[in-house]
Each structure stands twice: as structure tokens, then as C-alpha cells.
């Protein structure tokens, strides 16, 4: 392909709208173009990479025996009412209506559509198991679209769904899919972790995420030397030693704590450690209020809280609502004397407190020596504290450390969540009707392109892994006015294309400096430079990843290029 006839609009400057390397480089290398917030076009160079990611994914999916389908993007809203997901998706679901005012949604995933297909067309245990997949544009009205195609509102996903007669069969497919995801990421030459994950609004029992390690990743992963990895959202803070201490506290004591509101300040004022204080956070869940108790040195894991109250709206109480509910100002809330209807949920770590320092629901006042079960009642214990670096590994007890990752894939054991709510089943061997046991498996195709760049760039631009590069080689005649150089460049282009290589010929009439910079920016692994050395019968083969240059006699060039091209394949 000739660059002079292509739409590859490279940019010299970093675009102001982009914050992280992959976003900057995708715009600068002319891979994508923004239409509006979270909505991008893939230009020719970007599309070539996207297609290569899709190709790898399709090959690996087909190897597992999954079959490709293509489902609609436009979904009648009723199917989300049937599954109950209209509430859990909330504002992320893009909604629209037709000319008859019938409501539709643009598909964010396809559990409902595929479950309807299975309900009609997989009637007997003999039809199972089945695994269907597609590669399709998805729509989600993300609260904060950012980082280009990493968190977009319109993006491309590979989604697969499997149907089974029993758990054992689901286990087999789940494992196969996990292995396929590993191979996909390994073919893209990326460092990654497979982590235990929360199921989120897709729901279900067990799930794993595939995280490409990247400093700019939005996800935090807790890992251990022993190989254990978990998403921070999912991690449970291990209770190292169970409390056996009986409270030797006397009566609950009111203490004056003037002008101190944060846990830090209260601890300092009372001369205690932050973890001796218990924080009380007040939330509105639907129409009722709850109090959540966590140790003073811990944050609440919002994801776990949202999952605990699946489908309900949750928000913090405002200062005036706190005043109305507790009688005290914000910053002094505590569990003693709350109105009867307010449920008190404590993190499991609180079970280890024999006595506590808590807010007294009164300005400038705390209680010391408060005892649960005597001064107030805890309605239930849950895992709600957010884990952090240094917490203990649940497998080996060593300290966990944090790394950042970009989630490119997510696999779930759904169980009967959708088949029950949508009443989809089959006749089993015993003649009884049973609900399908399901799995679902998502992979972010467009996000993957950005994730690859996050791990493969330098100050000059992108460095594509071999299998994903938009072209295998760029041929760069230094002077486009020199007919000899152009002739040789065209001859190499033809010859290498005939040998099956994808060749970009930079025949633009621009200064050599611009052409060199652009070729490094777009990151093609090999560059054949046809320049001054041509007089000596030589050309230069430049390796993008190492900046190494081999000077090669003209007649040996094709052989040498094919060697470099095939070695790493
Ligand atoms: P996230 O936690 O990043 O929002 P998710 O849990 O909502 O992801 P899934 O519903 O599991 O994502 O979707 C499957 C895959 O689709 C994800 O692993 C990710 O690679 C990709 N994906 C999800 N949301 C987006 C988005 N807004 N833009 C681009 N890719 C996305
Ligand atoms: Mg999401």
C-alpha cells in the first residue's frame, strides 16, 4: 500500500484531550478519530490492528469449538424487564424509542438475547452443551468515558455464552475459555494476570478477569509472590487472629472532642491509633437508611456494598439528612441511639473489637468504651472493608502488593441467573424440565488495541508486537524525487508482497526527517530504508524495537527481511 494514497493522518504534537500514552499515540499515529465523547472511528491503520486482534480471537474461539453468530444491536426494552437487569444497568443502558413510541435499548451485552435463542432452540439435554460467540459493537453510557477506546461508550466486544445441563459441563467450558483467553493475550505478547473478580451487574457465582499489566490501568490488582491474584474490589481482608478478648470496659464514656472531625484528627486528639476508632458511614439504600461500620483505618469497598444491595440505588446521606436522622452533625455519626429502622451493618473486622471509640451523634463528642451488643446492636456482619497493599495473602499469608491493570477479558459462571428469570430450560435425561446452567465470556477487542500500546511504546511512538502490526514492513525511499530510489522501493514492495508480507511504501514527497519520525511513530517492526547507501549497492534494515540497523547488499535484502520476518512469527 502506498502511503501517498492512504488516510494515515499522523500528528506532530500531543493532542490536549489525551492523558495516557495509548490514547495519545492512537490519535498521533492516525489510528482513531474522535466523533464525540467516548465515540471513535477506526481509521485504516487502526482498523488493520483491530482486525488482527479479531482474527486471533476468532481463531482461539473456534479452537474451543465455540460457534460464531451475529445478534442484533437493537433490543426491545422488555427483555431487560424480563431479566430484571433494567434496574442493575441503570443509566448505563442506552435507550431510544421507535416512531410508535416503543422503547428499545442498544445492546450493552447479550445475555437476554442469547437466552431467548436458547429457550426456543435448545430443548433437550441432547442439544447441550453449546457455546456461541460474536464480535459486535456494544453500547454503554459510561459515567466517565475516558482514555480513548479503553473506556468508550461505543466499543467492540467479543462475547460468548455457553449453555449446559450441569455444573461439571460448565466447568469444562469455563476452563477452556480461560485457556483460550490466555493464548489470545500471549499471542499479543503481553504481560498479564488472571485475577479472581467480582461478578458486578452481569451477576453469577464465579468470575475471573484477564488483566494486562499497565501503570495507567484503571483496575487495581492485589498479588502475592505465591501466584495468587485478586481484583482489589473482590479482595477480602483476612482476619489474622480471632478476637478472644472479653471487654473489660466499664460504662460507655462520653468524651469531648472539639473541632476534630476526621478519623485522623480524632485519633491524634485522643492519643490512640486510627484502627482503634470505628467509622460510621450513613447511606440511603432505596428508601431506607443504613449505617456501615468499618475500622477507622479502612475505607468501605463500594463495589461490595453495591453488590450487597443489588439492584437498589445507594448514595451517601447529605449533611442535612444526617442531622435529621441522627440529631448530630456530619463527622460525629455513630451507631448508638440511631432510629429503630436504621440497619447497622458491620465489617467482619469489627467482630474483633471488644470496645470501640465511636461518634456520639452530637457535635464535638465521641464515645469511648462502647460495646456492641450492650450499647448498640449490630444487625449483620459482612465483608465490606477495602483491602490494601500489605494485607495478608489468603493462600500463603505473605504480604500482598498492588499493581495496576487494564481488564481486557472477563469470564463468568452465571449459573441459572438468566435462565431462571427468563424461564429458559431443557428436558433432562430424567424427563424433568430444568433451567440451563450458563457461562458468559467477554473480551474487549477495541480496548485490547489500546492495552497493547500501553505495554509497547517508547518516546518515538508505538512498537507493535509482530502479530498485530498494521504492516509487516515499511519501505522508505529517502528521496521521492530520486527515480532510482523509487524504482528500487517499488521493486521490493512487489517482491515482498508476493512473498506474503504486508508492505507500506512511504512514497510521500516529504523530508526524510518527517518520514523517519512518522515510521517510528506508527511502530511497524521493520523498516527498509533506501537512501544514500544505494550508491554503494546497499540498503538499511531498521528494527523498530531495538533501533538496530543492518546494512545489507541489495541482492541479499529480500532474504534477510524474510528471515527477520519469519524468525519471530
Ligand atoms: P469495566 O469494569 O472496565 O467497566 P466491565 O466489567 O463492565 O468492565 P464486562 O461487562 O465484563 O466489563 O465486559 C467485557 C469486556 O468488555 C471487558 O473485560 C472490557 O475489556 C470490555 N469493556 C467493558 N466496558 C468497556 C468500555 N466502556 N469500553 C471499552 N471496552 C469495554
Ligand atoms: Mg463497566
Coordinates of C-alpha atoms and ligand atoms in Angstrom, one line a residue:
X1 CA 0.0 0.0 0.0
X2 CA 1.2 3.5 -0.9
X3 CA 1.2 6.0 2.0
X4 CA 0.6 8.8 -0.5
X5 CA -2.8 7.2 -1.3
X6 CA -3.7 6.3 2.2
X7 CA -5.6 8.1 5.0
X8 CA -2.9 8.0 7.8
X9 CA -3.2 11.4 9.4
X10 CA -0.2 11.5 11.8
X11 CA 0.1 14.4 14.2
X12 CA 3.4 16.0 15.4
X13 CA 2.0 17.3 18.7
X14 CA 0.4 15.5 21.6
X15 CA -3.4 16.2 21.4
X16 CA -4.5 18.0 24.5
X17 CA -7.6 15.8 25.1
X18 CA -5.4 12.7 25.7
X19 CA -3.9 11.8 29.0
X20 CA -2.2 8.4 28.7
X21 CA 0.3 7.1 26.2
X22 CA -2.1 4.7 24.3
X23 CA -4.7 7.4 23.8
X24 CA -2.1 10.0 22.7
X25 CA -0.4 7.6 20.4
X26 CA -3.6 6.2 18.8
X27 CA -4.5 9.8 17.9
X28 CA -1.0 10.8 16.8
X29 CA -0.4 7.7 14.7
X30 CA -3.7 8.3 12.9
X31 CA -5.3 5.0 14.2
X32 CA -8.5 6.6 15.5
X33 CA -10.5 9.8 15.3
X34 CA -13.0 11.1 17.9
X35 CA -16.5 11.8 16.9
X36 CA -17.9 12.7 20.3
X37 CA -17.2 11.8 24.0
X38 CA -16.4 8.1 24.1
X39 CA -17.2 7.5 20.4
X40 CA -14.4 6.9 17.9
X41 CA -13.8 6.0 14.3
X42 CA -11.1 3.5 13.5
X43 CA -9.1 4.8 10.5
X44 CA -7.3 2.4 8.1
X45 CA -4.2 1.8 10.2
X46 CA -6.2 1.4 13.4
X47 CA -8.7 -0.9 11.6
X48 CA -5.8 -3.2 10.4
X49 CA -4.7 -3.7 14.0
X50 CA -8.3 -4.2 15.2
X51 CA -8.9 -6.8 12.5
X52 CA -5.7 -8.7 13.6
X53 CA -6.9 -8.7 17.2
X54 CA -10.3 -10.0 16.0
X55 CA -8.5 -12.7 13.9
X56 CA -6.6 -14.0 16.9
X57 CA -9.7 -14.0 19.0
X58 CA -11.8 -15.8 16.3
X59 CA -9.0 -18.5 15.8
X60 CA -8.8 -19.1 19.5
X61 CA -12.6 -19.2 20.0
X62 CA -13.0 -21.6 17.1
X63 CA -10.4 -23.9 18.5
X64 CA -12.6 -24.3 21.7
X65 CA -15.5 -25.4 19.5
X66 CA -17.5 -22.2 20.0
X67 CA -19.6 -21.2 17.1
X68 CA -19.8 -17.7 15.7
X69 CA -23.2 -15.9 15.5
X70 CA -24.3 -12.3 14.9
X71 CA -27.0 -10.9 17.2
X72 CA -28.9 -7.6 16.8
X73 CA -27.7 -4.4 18.4
X74 CA -31.2 -3.1 18.7
X75 CA -33.1 -4.7 21.6
X76 CA -36.7 -4.3 22.7
X77 CA -36.5 -2.9 26.3
X78 CA -38.9 -5.6 27.5
X79 CA -36.2 -8.2 27.5
X80 CA -34.4 -6.3 30.2
X81 CA -37.5 -6.1 32.2
X82 CA -37.9 -9.8 31.9
X83 CA -34.3 -10.5 33.2
X84 CA -34.6 -7.8 35.8
X85 CA -31.4 -6.1 34.5
X86 CA -33.1 -2.8 33.7
X87 CA -32.5 -1.8 37.3
X88 CA -29.0 -3.1 37.7
X89 CA -27.8 -1.5 34.5
X90 CA -29.4 1.8 35.4
X91 CA -28.2 4.8 33.4
X92 CA -25.5 2.9 31.6
X93 CA -28.2 1.4 29.3
X94 CA -28.7 3.5 26.1
X95 CA -32.4 3.8 25.5
X96 CA -34.3 5.0 22.4
X97 CA -37.8 4.8 21.0
X98 CA -39.2 4.0 17.6
X99 CA -41.8 6.0 15.7
X100 CA -44.6 4.2 17.6
X101 CA -43.0 5.2 21.0
X102 CA -41.9 1.6 21.6
X103 CA -38.8 1.6 23.8
X104 CA -35.6 0.0 22.7
X105 CA -32.0 -0.3 24.1
X106 CA -28.7 -0.5 22.3
X107 CA -27.1 -3.8 23.5
X108 CA -24.6 -3.4 26.3
X109 CA -24.2 -7.3 26.3
X110 CA -26.3 -10.1 25.0
X111 CA -27.3 -12.4 27.9
X112 CA -31.0 -11.7 27.3
X113 CA -31.0 -12.1 23.5
X114 CA -29.0 -15.4 23.7
X115 CA -31.1 -16.8 26.5
X116 CA -34.2 -16.2 24.3
X117 CA -32.5 -18.1 21.5
X118 CA -31.6 -21.0 23.8
X119 CA -35.1 -21.0 25.3
X120 CA -36.6 -21.6 21.8
X121 CA -33.9 -23.7 20.2
X122 CA -32.2 -25.9 22.8
X123 CA -34.9 -28.1 24.1
X124 CA -33.2 -31.3 25.3
X125 CA -30.1 -32.3 27.1
X126 CA -29.1 -33.7 23.7
X127 CA -28.7 -30.2 22.4
X128 CA -26.2 -29.3 25.2
X129 CA -23.6 -28.1 25.8
X130 CA -23.4 -25.2 23.3
X131 CA -21.2 -22.2 23.2
X132 CA -21.9 -19.3 20.9
X133 CA -19.9 -16.2 20.3
X134 CA -19.9 -13.0 18.3
X135 CA -17.8 -9.9 17.7
X136 CA -20.0 -6.9 17.8
X137 CA -20.3 -3.2 18.7
X138 CA -21.6 -2.6 22.2
X139 CA -23.1 0.5 23.8
X140 CA -22.8 1.7 27.4
X141 CA -23.4 5.2 28.5
X142 CA -20.3 5.1 30.8
X143 CA -20.4 7.7 33.6
X144 CA -16.9 8.7 32.7
X145 CA -15.8 7.8 29.2
X146 CA -12.0 8.3 29.1
X147 CA -8.7 7.1 27.8
X148 CA -9.9 6.9 24.2
X149 CA -11.1 3.4 23.3
X150 CA -10.2 2.0 26.8
X151 CA -13.4 3.3 28.3
X152 CA -15.7 4.2 25.4
X153 CA -19.4 4.5 25.1
X154 CA -19.4 2.6 21.8
X155 CA -16.9 -0.2 21.6
X156 CA -16.2 -3.6 20.2
X157 CA -16.5 -6.7 22.3
X158 CA -16.2 -10.4 21.7
X159 CA -18.9 -12.0 23.8
X160 CA -19.5 -15.7 24.2
X161 CA -22.3 -17.6 26.0
X162 CA -22.5 -21.2 27.0
X163 CA -25.4 -23.4 28.0
X164 CA -25.1 -26.6 30.0
X165 CA -27.1 -29.3 31.6
X166 CA -24.9 -29.5 34.7
X167 CA -22.2 -27.7 36.6
X168 CA -19.5 -30.1 35.5
X169 CA -20.1 -29.3 31.9
X170 CA -19.9 -25.6 32.7
X171 CA -16.6 -26.1 34.5
X172 CA -15.2 -27.7 31.4
X173 CA -16.2 -24.8 29.1
X174 CA -15.2 -22.2 31.7
X175 CA -11.7 -23.7 31.8
X176 CA -11.4 -23.9 28.0
X177 CA -12.4 -20.3 27.7
X178 CA -9.9 -19.2 30.3
X179 CA -7.2 -21.1 28.4
X180 CA -8.3 -19.5 25.1
X181 CA -8.1 -16.1 26.7
X182 CA -4.5 -16.8 28.0
X183 CA -3.5 -17.9 24.5
X184 CA -5.0 -14.7 22.9
X185 CA -3.1 -12.5 25.3
X186 CA 0.1 -14.5 24.9
X187 CA -0.1 -14.2 21.1
X188 CA -0.3 -10.4 21.6
X189 CA 2.9 -10.7 23.6
X190 CA 1.6 -9.0 26.7
X191 CA 2.3 -9.4 30.5
X192 CA -0.9 -10.2 32.3
X193 CA -2.5 -11.6 35.4
X194 CA -5.6 -13.7 35.7
X195 CA -7.4 -12.5 38.8
X196 CA -10.4 -13.5 40.9
X197 CA -13.1 -10.9 40.3
X198 CA -16.5 -9.6 41.4
X199 CA -19.3 -10.5 39.1
X200 CA -20.8 -7.0 39.0
X201 CA -24.1 -6.4 37.4
X202 CA -23.7 -9.3 35.0
X203 CA -24.2 -11.5 38.1
X204 CA -23.4 -15.1 38.8
X205 CA -21.1 -17.1 41.1
X206 CA -17.5 -17.3 40.0
X207 CA -15.6 -15.0 37.7
X208 CA -12.1 -14.2 36.6
X209 CA -10.6 -11.1 34.9
X210 CA -7.7 -11.0 32.5
X211 CA -5.6 -8.0 33.3
X212 CA -3.0 -6.6 31.1
X213 CA -0.4 -5.0 33.4
X214 CA -0.1 -1.3 32.8
X215 CA 0.7 1.7 35.0
X216 CA -2.3 3.5 33.7
X217 CA -4.7 0.7 34.2
X218 CA -7.9 1.6 35.9
X219 CA -8.1 -1.6 37.9
X220 CA -6.0 -2.4 41.0
X221 CA -4.8 -5.9 41.4
X222 CA -3.5 -7.4 44.7
X223 CA -0.9 -10.1 44.0
X224 CA 1.3 -12.3 46.0
X225 CA 4.6 -14.0 45.3
X226 CA 2.9 -17.3 45.6
X227 CA 0.9 -16.6 42.4
X228 CA -2.4 -15.6 44.0
X229 CA -4.0 -12.5 42.3
X230 CA -7.3 -10.8 43.1
X231 CA -9.0 -7.7 42.0
X232 CA -8.9 -5.2 44.8
X233 CA -12.7 -4.8 44.6
X234 CA -13.1 -8.5 45.2
X235 CA -10.3 -9.0 47.9
X236 CA -11.5 -9.9 51.4
X237 CA -9.4 -8.5 54.2
X238 CA -8.2 -11.6 56.1
X239 CA -8.8 -11.6 59.8
X240 CA -5.5 -12.8 61.1
X241 CA -6.3 -13.7 64.7
X242 CA -9.8 -14.0 66.1
X243 CA -10.5 -11.8 69.0
X244 CA -11.0 -13.8 72.2
X245 CA -10.7 -10.8 74.5
X246 CA -13.7 -10.0 76.7
X247 CA -14.4 -6.4 77.1
X248 CA -13.1 -5.2 80.4
X249 CA -14.6 -1.8 79.6
X250 CA -16.6 -0.1 82.2
X251 CA -19.5 2.0 81.3
X252 CA -19.6 3.8 77.9
X253 CA -18.0 7.2 78.4
X254 CA -18.8 10.4 76.6
X255 CA -15.7 12.5 75.7
X256 CA -15.4 16.0 74.4
X257 CA -13.6 16.1 71.0
X258 CA -13.8 19.7 69.9
X259 CA -13.2 20.7 66.3
X260 CA -12.0 17.3 65.3
X261 CA -14.0 15.5 62.5
X262 CA -11.7 13.2 60.6
X263 CA -10.6 9.9 62.0
X264 CA -7.0 11.1 61.8
X265 CA -7.8 14.2 64.0
X266 CA -9.9 12.2 66.5
X267 CA -7.1 9.6 66.9
X268 CA -4.5 12.3 67.4
X269 CA -6.7 14.2 69.9
X270 CA -7.4 11.1 71.9
X271 CA -3.8 9.7 71.6
X272 CA -4.9 6.4 70.1
X273 CA -4.2 4.6 66.8
X274 CA -6.6 5.1 63.9
X275 CA -7.6 1.5 63.9
X276 CA -9.0 1.7 67.4
X277 CA -11.7 4.0 66.2
X278 CA -14.8 2.7 64.4
X279 CA -16.1 4.8 61.5
X280 CA -19.8 5.0 60.9
X281 CA -20.9 5.8 57.3
X282 CA -24.6 6.5 56.6
X283 CA -26.1 5.6 53.3
X284 CA -29.6 5.7 51.7
X285 CA -30.5 2.4 50.1
X286 CA -33.6 2.8 48.1
X287 CA -35.9 4.5 50.6
X288 CA -34.3 3.3 53.8
X289 CA -31.1 4.3 55.7
X290 CA -28.3 2.1 56.8
X291 CA -25.2 2.6 58.9
X292 CA -21.9 0.8 57.9
X293 CA -19.2 0.3 60.5
X294 CA -15.6 -0.1 59.4
X295 CA -12.3 0.2 61.3
X296 CA -11.0 3.8 61.3
X297 CA -8.0 3.0 59.1
X298 CA -10.1 1.3 56.4
X299 CA -12.3 2.5 53.5
X300 CA -15.6 0.9 52.5
X301 CA -15.5 -1.2 49.4
X302 CA -18.2 0.4 47.4
X303 CA -18.4 -2.4 44.9
X304 CA -19.2 -4.9 47.7
X305 CA -21.8 -2.6 49.1
X306 CA -23.5 -2.2 45.8
X307 CA -23.4 -6.0 45.2
X308 CA -24.9 -6.5 48.7
X309 CA -27.9 -4.3 47.8
X310 CA -28.0 -5.5 44.1
X311 CA -30.5 -3.5 42.0
X312 CA -31.1 -0.7 44.6
X313 CA -29.9 2.8 44.4
X314 CA -27.2 3.6 47.0
X315 CA -25.8 7.0 48.0
X316 CA -24.3 8.8 51.0
X317 CA -26.6 10.8 53.2
X318 CA -26.2 14.5 52.8
X319 CA -25.2 16.6 55.8
X320 CA -28.8 17.8 56.4
X321 CA -30.1 14.3 56.1
X322 CA -27.5 13.1 58.7
X323 CA -28.6 15.9 61.1
X324 CA -32.2 14.9 60.6
X325 CA -31.6 11.2 61.1
X326 CA -29.0 11.3 64.0
X327 CA -29.5 14.7 65.5
X328 CA -25.8 15.3 65.2
X329 CA -23.6 16.9 62.5
X330 CA -21.6 15.1 59.8
X331 CA -18.4 13.8 61.2
X332 CA -19.8 12.7 64.5
X333 CA -22.1 9.9 63.5
X334 CA -22.1 6.7 65.5
X335 CA -24.3 3.6 66.0
X336 CA -25.7 4.4 69.5
X337 CA -29.2 5.7 69.6
X338 CA -30.0 5.6 65.9
X339 CA -33.7 5.4 65.0
X340 CA -35.1 1.8 65.0
X341 CA -35.4 1.4 61.3
X342 CA -31.7 2.0 60.6
X343 CA -29.9 -1.3 60.0
X344 CA -26.4 -1.5 61.3
X345 CA -24.1 -3.4 59.1
X346 CA -20.5 -4.0 60.4
X347 CA -17.5 -5.2 58.5
X348 CA -16.2 -8.6 59.8
X349 CA -13.1 -6.9 61.2
X350 CA -15.4 -5.1 63.7
X351 CA -16.1 -8.5 65.2
X352 CA -12.6 -8.3 66.6
X353 CA -13.3 -5.1 68.6
X354 CA -14.1 -5.7 72.2
X355 CA -14.6 -2.0 72.8
X356 CA -14.8 0.9 70.5
X357 CA -14.4 4.7 70.0
X358 CA -17.4 5.9 68.0
X359 CA -19.1 9.1 67.1
X360 CA -21.8 10.2 69.6
X361 CA -24.3 11.8 67.1
X362 CA -23.6 15.1 68.8
X363 CA -21.3 18.0 67.9
X364 CA -17.7 17.7 69.2
X365 CA -18.5 14.4 71.0
X366 CA -17.4 10.8 70.8
X367 CA -18.0 7.7 73.0
X368 CA -15.2 5.6 74.4
X369 CA -15.6 2.0 75.6
X370 CA -18.7 1.4 73.5
X371 CA -19.5 -2.3 73.4
X372 CA -21.5 -3.9 70.6
X373 CA -24.4 -6.0 72.0
X374 CA -24.6 -3.8 75.1
X375 CA -24.6 -0.2 73.9
X376 CA -26.0 -0.9 70.4
X377 CA -26.9 -3.9 68.2
X378 CA -25.2 -4.9 65.0
X379 CA -27.8 -6.3 62.6
X380 CA -25.3 -8.2 60.4
X381 CA -21.6 -8.7 59.6
X382 CA -20.3 -8.5 56.0
X383 CA -17.0 -8.2 54.2
X384 CA -17.1 -4.5 53.4
X385 CA -13.7 -3.2 54.2
X386 CA -11.5 -2.3 51.2
X387 CA -8.3 -4.4 51.1
X388 CA -4.9 -2.7 50.6
X389 CA -1.3 -3.3 50.0
X390 CA 0.3 -5.1 52.8
X391 CA -2.8 -7.2 53.7
X392 CA -2.1 -10.9 54.0
X393 CA -2.5 -13.4 51.2
X394 CA -5.4 -15.8 51.9
X395 CA -3.3 -18.6 50.4
X396 CA 0.1 -18.3 52.0
X397 CA -0.1 -15.5 54.5
X398 CA 2.6 -13.3 52.9
X399 CA 2.0 -9.6 52.2
X400 CA 0.1 -8.7 49.1
X401 CA 1.3 -5.9 46.7
X402 CA -0.7 -3.7 44.3
X403 CA -0.2 -3.5 40.6
X404 CA -2.4 -1.7 38.0
X405 CA -4.1 -3.5 35.2
X406 CA -6.4 -3.0 32.2
X407 CA -9.2 -5.5 32.2
X408 CA -9.3 -7.0 28.7
X409 CA -11.3 -10.1 29.4
X410 CA -13.9 -11.2 32.0
X411 CA -15.3 -14.7 32.3
X412 CA -18.3 -15.6 34.5
X413 CA -20.1 -18.7 35.7
X414 CA -23.6 -17.3 35.6
X415 CA -25.4 -20.4 36.9
X416 CA -29.1 -20.1 36.4
X417 CA -29.4 -16.3 36.9
X418 CA -30.7 -15.6 33.5
X419 CA -32.3 -19.0 32.7
X420 CA -34.4 -18.7 35.9
X421 CA -35.5 -15.1 35.5
X422 CA -36.3 -15.7 31.8
X423 CA -37.6 -19.2 32.3
X424 CA -35.4 -20.9 29.9
X425 CA -34.9 -24.6 30.2
X426 CA -34.5 -28.0 28.7
X427 CA -35.7 -31.6 29.2
X428 CA -33.0 -33.5 31.1
X429 CA -32.2 -37.2 31.0
X430 CA -34.7 -37.9 33.8
X431 CA -37.5 -36.4 31.7
X432 CA -37.7 -33.3 34.0
X433 CA -37.6 -29.8 32.8
X434 CA -34.6 -27.9 34.2
X435 CA -33.1 -24.4 33.8
X436 CA -29.9 -24.0 31.7
X437 CA -26.7 -23.6 33.6
X438 CA -24.9 -20.8 31.8
X439 CA -21.5 -19.1 31.4
X440 CA -20.6 -15.9 29.7
X441 CA -17.2 -14.7 28.4
X442 CA -16.4 -11.1 27.3
X443 CA -13.3 -9.8 25.7
X444 CA -12.7 -6.1 24.9
X445 CA -11.5 -6.1 21.3
X446 CA -11.1 -2.3 20.8
X447 CA -9.8 -1.9 24.4
X448 CA -7.2 -4.6 23.6
X449 CA -5.6 -2.4 20.9
X450 CA -5.0 0.4 23.5
X451 CA -3.8 -2.1 26.1
X452 CA -1.2 -3.5 23.6
X453 CA 0.1 0.1 23.1
X454 CA 0.2 0.7 26.9
X455 CA 2.8 -2.1 27.1
X456 CA 4.6 -1.4 23.9
X457 CA 5.8 2.2 23.3
X458 CA 8.8 4.4 23.7
X459 CA 9.4 8.2 23.3
X460 CA 9.3 7.8 19.5
X461 CA 6.0 6.1 19.3
X462 CA 4.3 2.6 19.2
X463 CA 6.2 -0.6 18.9
X464 CA 3.8 -3.2 17.6
X465 CA 4.1 -6.9 18.5
X466 CA 4.7 -8.9 15.4
X467 CA 1.2 -10.5 15.0
X468 CA -0.7 -7.2 15.5
X469 CA 1.3 -4.7 13.5
X470 CA -0.8 -3.0 10.8
X471 CA 2.0 -3.8 8.3
X472 CA 4.9 -6.2 8.4
X473 CA 7.4 -3.7 6.9
X474 CA 7.6 -0.1 5.8
X475 CA 9.7 0.7 2.8
X476 CA 11.1 4.2 3.0
X477 CA 12.8 5.7 -0.1
X478 CA 14.6 8.8 1.4
X479 CA 14.1 11.0 -1.6
X480 CA 10.9 10.6 -3.5
X481 CA 12.3 12.7 -6.4
X482 CA 15.0 10.2 -7.0
X483 CA 13.6 7.9 -9.6
X484 CA 16.3 5.2 -8.9
X485 CA 15.3 5.1 -5.2
X486 CA 11.6 4.9 -6.1
X487 CA 12.2 2.2 -8.6
X488 CA 14.1 0.0 -6.1
X489 CA 11.5 0.7 -3.4
X490 CA 8.7 -0.4 -5.7
X491 CA 10.6 -3.5 -6.7
X492 CA 11.0 -4.5 -3.0
X493 CA 7.3 -3.7 -2.3
X494 CA 6.2 -6.0 -5.1
X495 CA 8.6 -8.8 -4.3
X496 CA 7.8 -8.8 -0.5
X497 CA 4.1 -8.6 -1.2
X498 CA 4.4 -11.6 -3.4
X499 CA 6.1 -13.4 -0.5
X500 CA 3.0 -12.7 1.6
X501 CA 4.2 -9.7 3.6
X502 CA 2.1 -6.7 4.2
X503 CA 4.1 -3.7 3.0
X504 CA 3.6 0.0 3.4
X505 CA 5.5 2.1 0.9
X506 CA 6.2 5.6 2.1
X507 CA 6.3 7.3 -1.3
X508 CA 5.3 10.7 0.1
X509 CA 7.3 13.7 -1.1
X510 CA 8.3 14.8 2.3
X511 CA 11.6 15.5 4.1
X512 CA 13.5 12.3 5.2
X513 CA 13.3 13.6 8.8
X514 CA 9.4 13.7 8.8
X515 CA 9.2 10.3 7.1
X516 CA 11.6 8.7 9.6
X517 CA 9.7 10.2 12.6
X518 CA 6.4 9.0 11.2
X519 CA 7.6 5.5 10.6
X520 CA 8.8 5.3 14.2
X521 CA 5.5 6.8 15.4
X522 CA 3.3 4.2 13.7
X523 CA 5.6 1.4 15.1
X524 CA 6.0 -1.1 12.3
X525 CA 8.6 -3.7 13.4
X526 CA 10.8 -3.5 10.3
X527 CA 11.8 -0.5 8.1
X528 CA 13.8 -0.9 4.8
X529 CA 15.5 2.4 4.2
X530 CA 16.6 3.1 0.7
X531 CA 18.9 6.1 0.9
X532 CA 22.4 7.3 0.4
X533 CA 24.0 3.9 0.7
X534 CA 22.2 2.8 -2.5
X535 CA 25.2 4.2 -4.4
X536 CA 27.3 1.5 -2.7
X537 CA 24.6 -1.0 -3.6
X538 CA 23.3 -1.2 0.0
X539 CA 20.0 -0.7 1.8
X540 CA 19.4 -0.4 5.6
X541 CA 17.1 -2.7 7.6
X542 CA 15.9 -0.9 10.8
X543 CA 14.4 -2.8 13.7
X544 CA 11.9 -0.6 15.5
X545 CA 12.1 -2.3 18.9
X546 CA 15.8 -2.1 19.3
X547 CA 16.7 0.8 16.9
X548 CA 19.4 -1.6 15.4
X549 CA 20.3 -1.1 11.8
X550 CA 21.7 -3.7 9.4
X551 CA 23.4 -2.5 6.2
X552 CA 22.7 -5.1 3.6
X553 CA 23.7 -5.5 0.0
X554 CA 20.7 -5.1 -2.3
X555 CA 20.7 -8.6 -3.6
X556 CA 20.7 -10.1 0.0
X557 CA 17.9 -7.8 1.3
X558 CA 14.9 -9.9 0.5
X559 CA 16.4 -13.0 2.1
X560 CA 17.4 -11.1 5.2
X561 CA 14.0 -9.4 5.5
X562 CA 12.2 -12.7 5.2
X563 CA 14.5 -14.1 7.8
X564 CA 13.7 -11.3 10.3
X565 CA 10.0 -11.6 9.4
X566 CA 9.7 -15.3 10.0
X567 CA 12.1 -15.7 13.0
X568 CA 9.7 -14.2 15.4
X569 CA 6.5 -15.5 14.0
Ligands
LIG1 P1 -15.2 -2.4 33.5 O1 -15.0 -2.9 34.9 O2 -13.9 -2.0 32.9 O3 -16.3 -1.4 33.3 P2 -17.0 -4.5 32.8 O4 -16.8 -5.4 34.0 O5 -18.1 -3.5 32.8 O6 -15.6 -3.6 32.6 P3 -17.7 -6.6 31.1 O7 -19.2 -6.3 31.1 O8 -17.2 -7.8 31.7 O9 -16.9 -5.3 31.5 O10 -17.3 -6.6 29.5 C1 -16.4 -7.5 28.9 C2 -15.2 -6.7 28.4 O11 -15.5 -5.6 27.6 C3 -14.3 -6.1 29.5 O12 -13.4 -7.0 30.0 C4 -13.6 -5.0 28.7 O13 -12.4 -5.5 28.1 C5 -14.6 -4.6 27.7 N1 -15.3 -3.3 28.0 C6 -16.2 -3.1 29.0 N2 -16.6 -1.8 29.0 C7 -15.9 -1.2 28.1 C8 -15.9 0.2 27.6 N3 -16.6 1.1 28.2 N4 -15.0 0.5 26.6 C9 -14.2 -0.5 26.0 N5 -14.2 -1.8 26.4 C10 -15.0 -2.1 27.4
LIG2 MG1 -18.3 -1.5 33.2

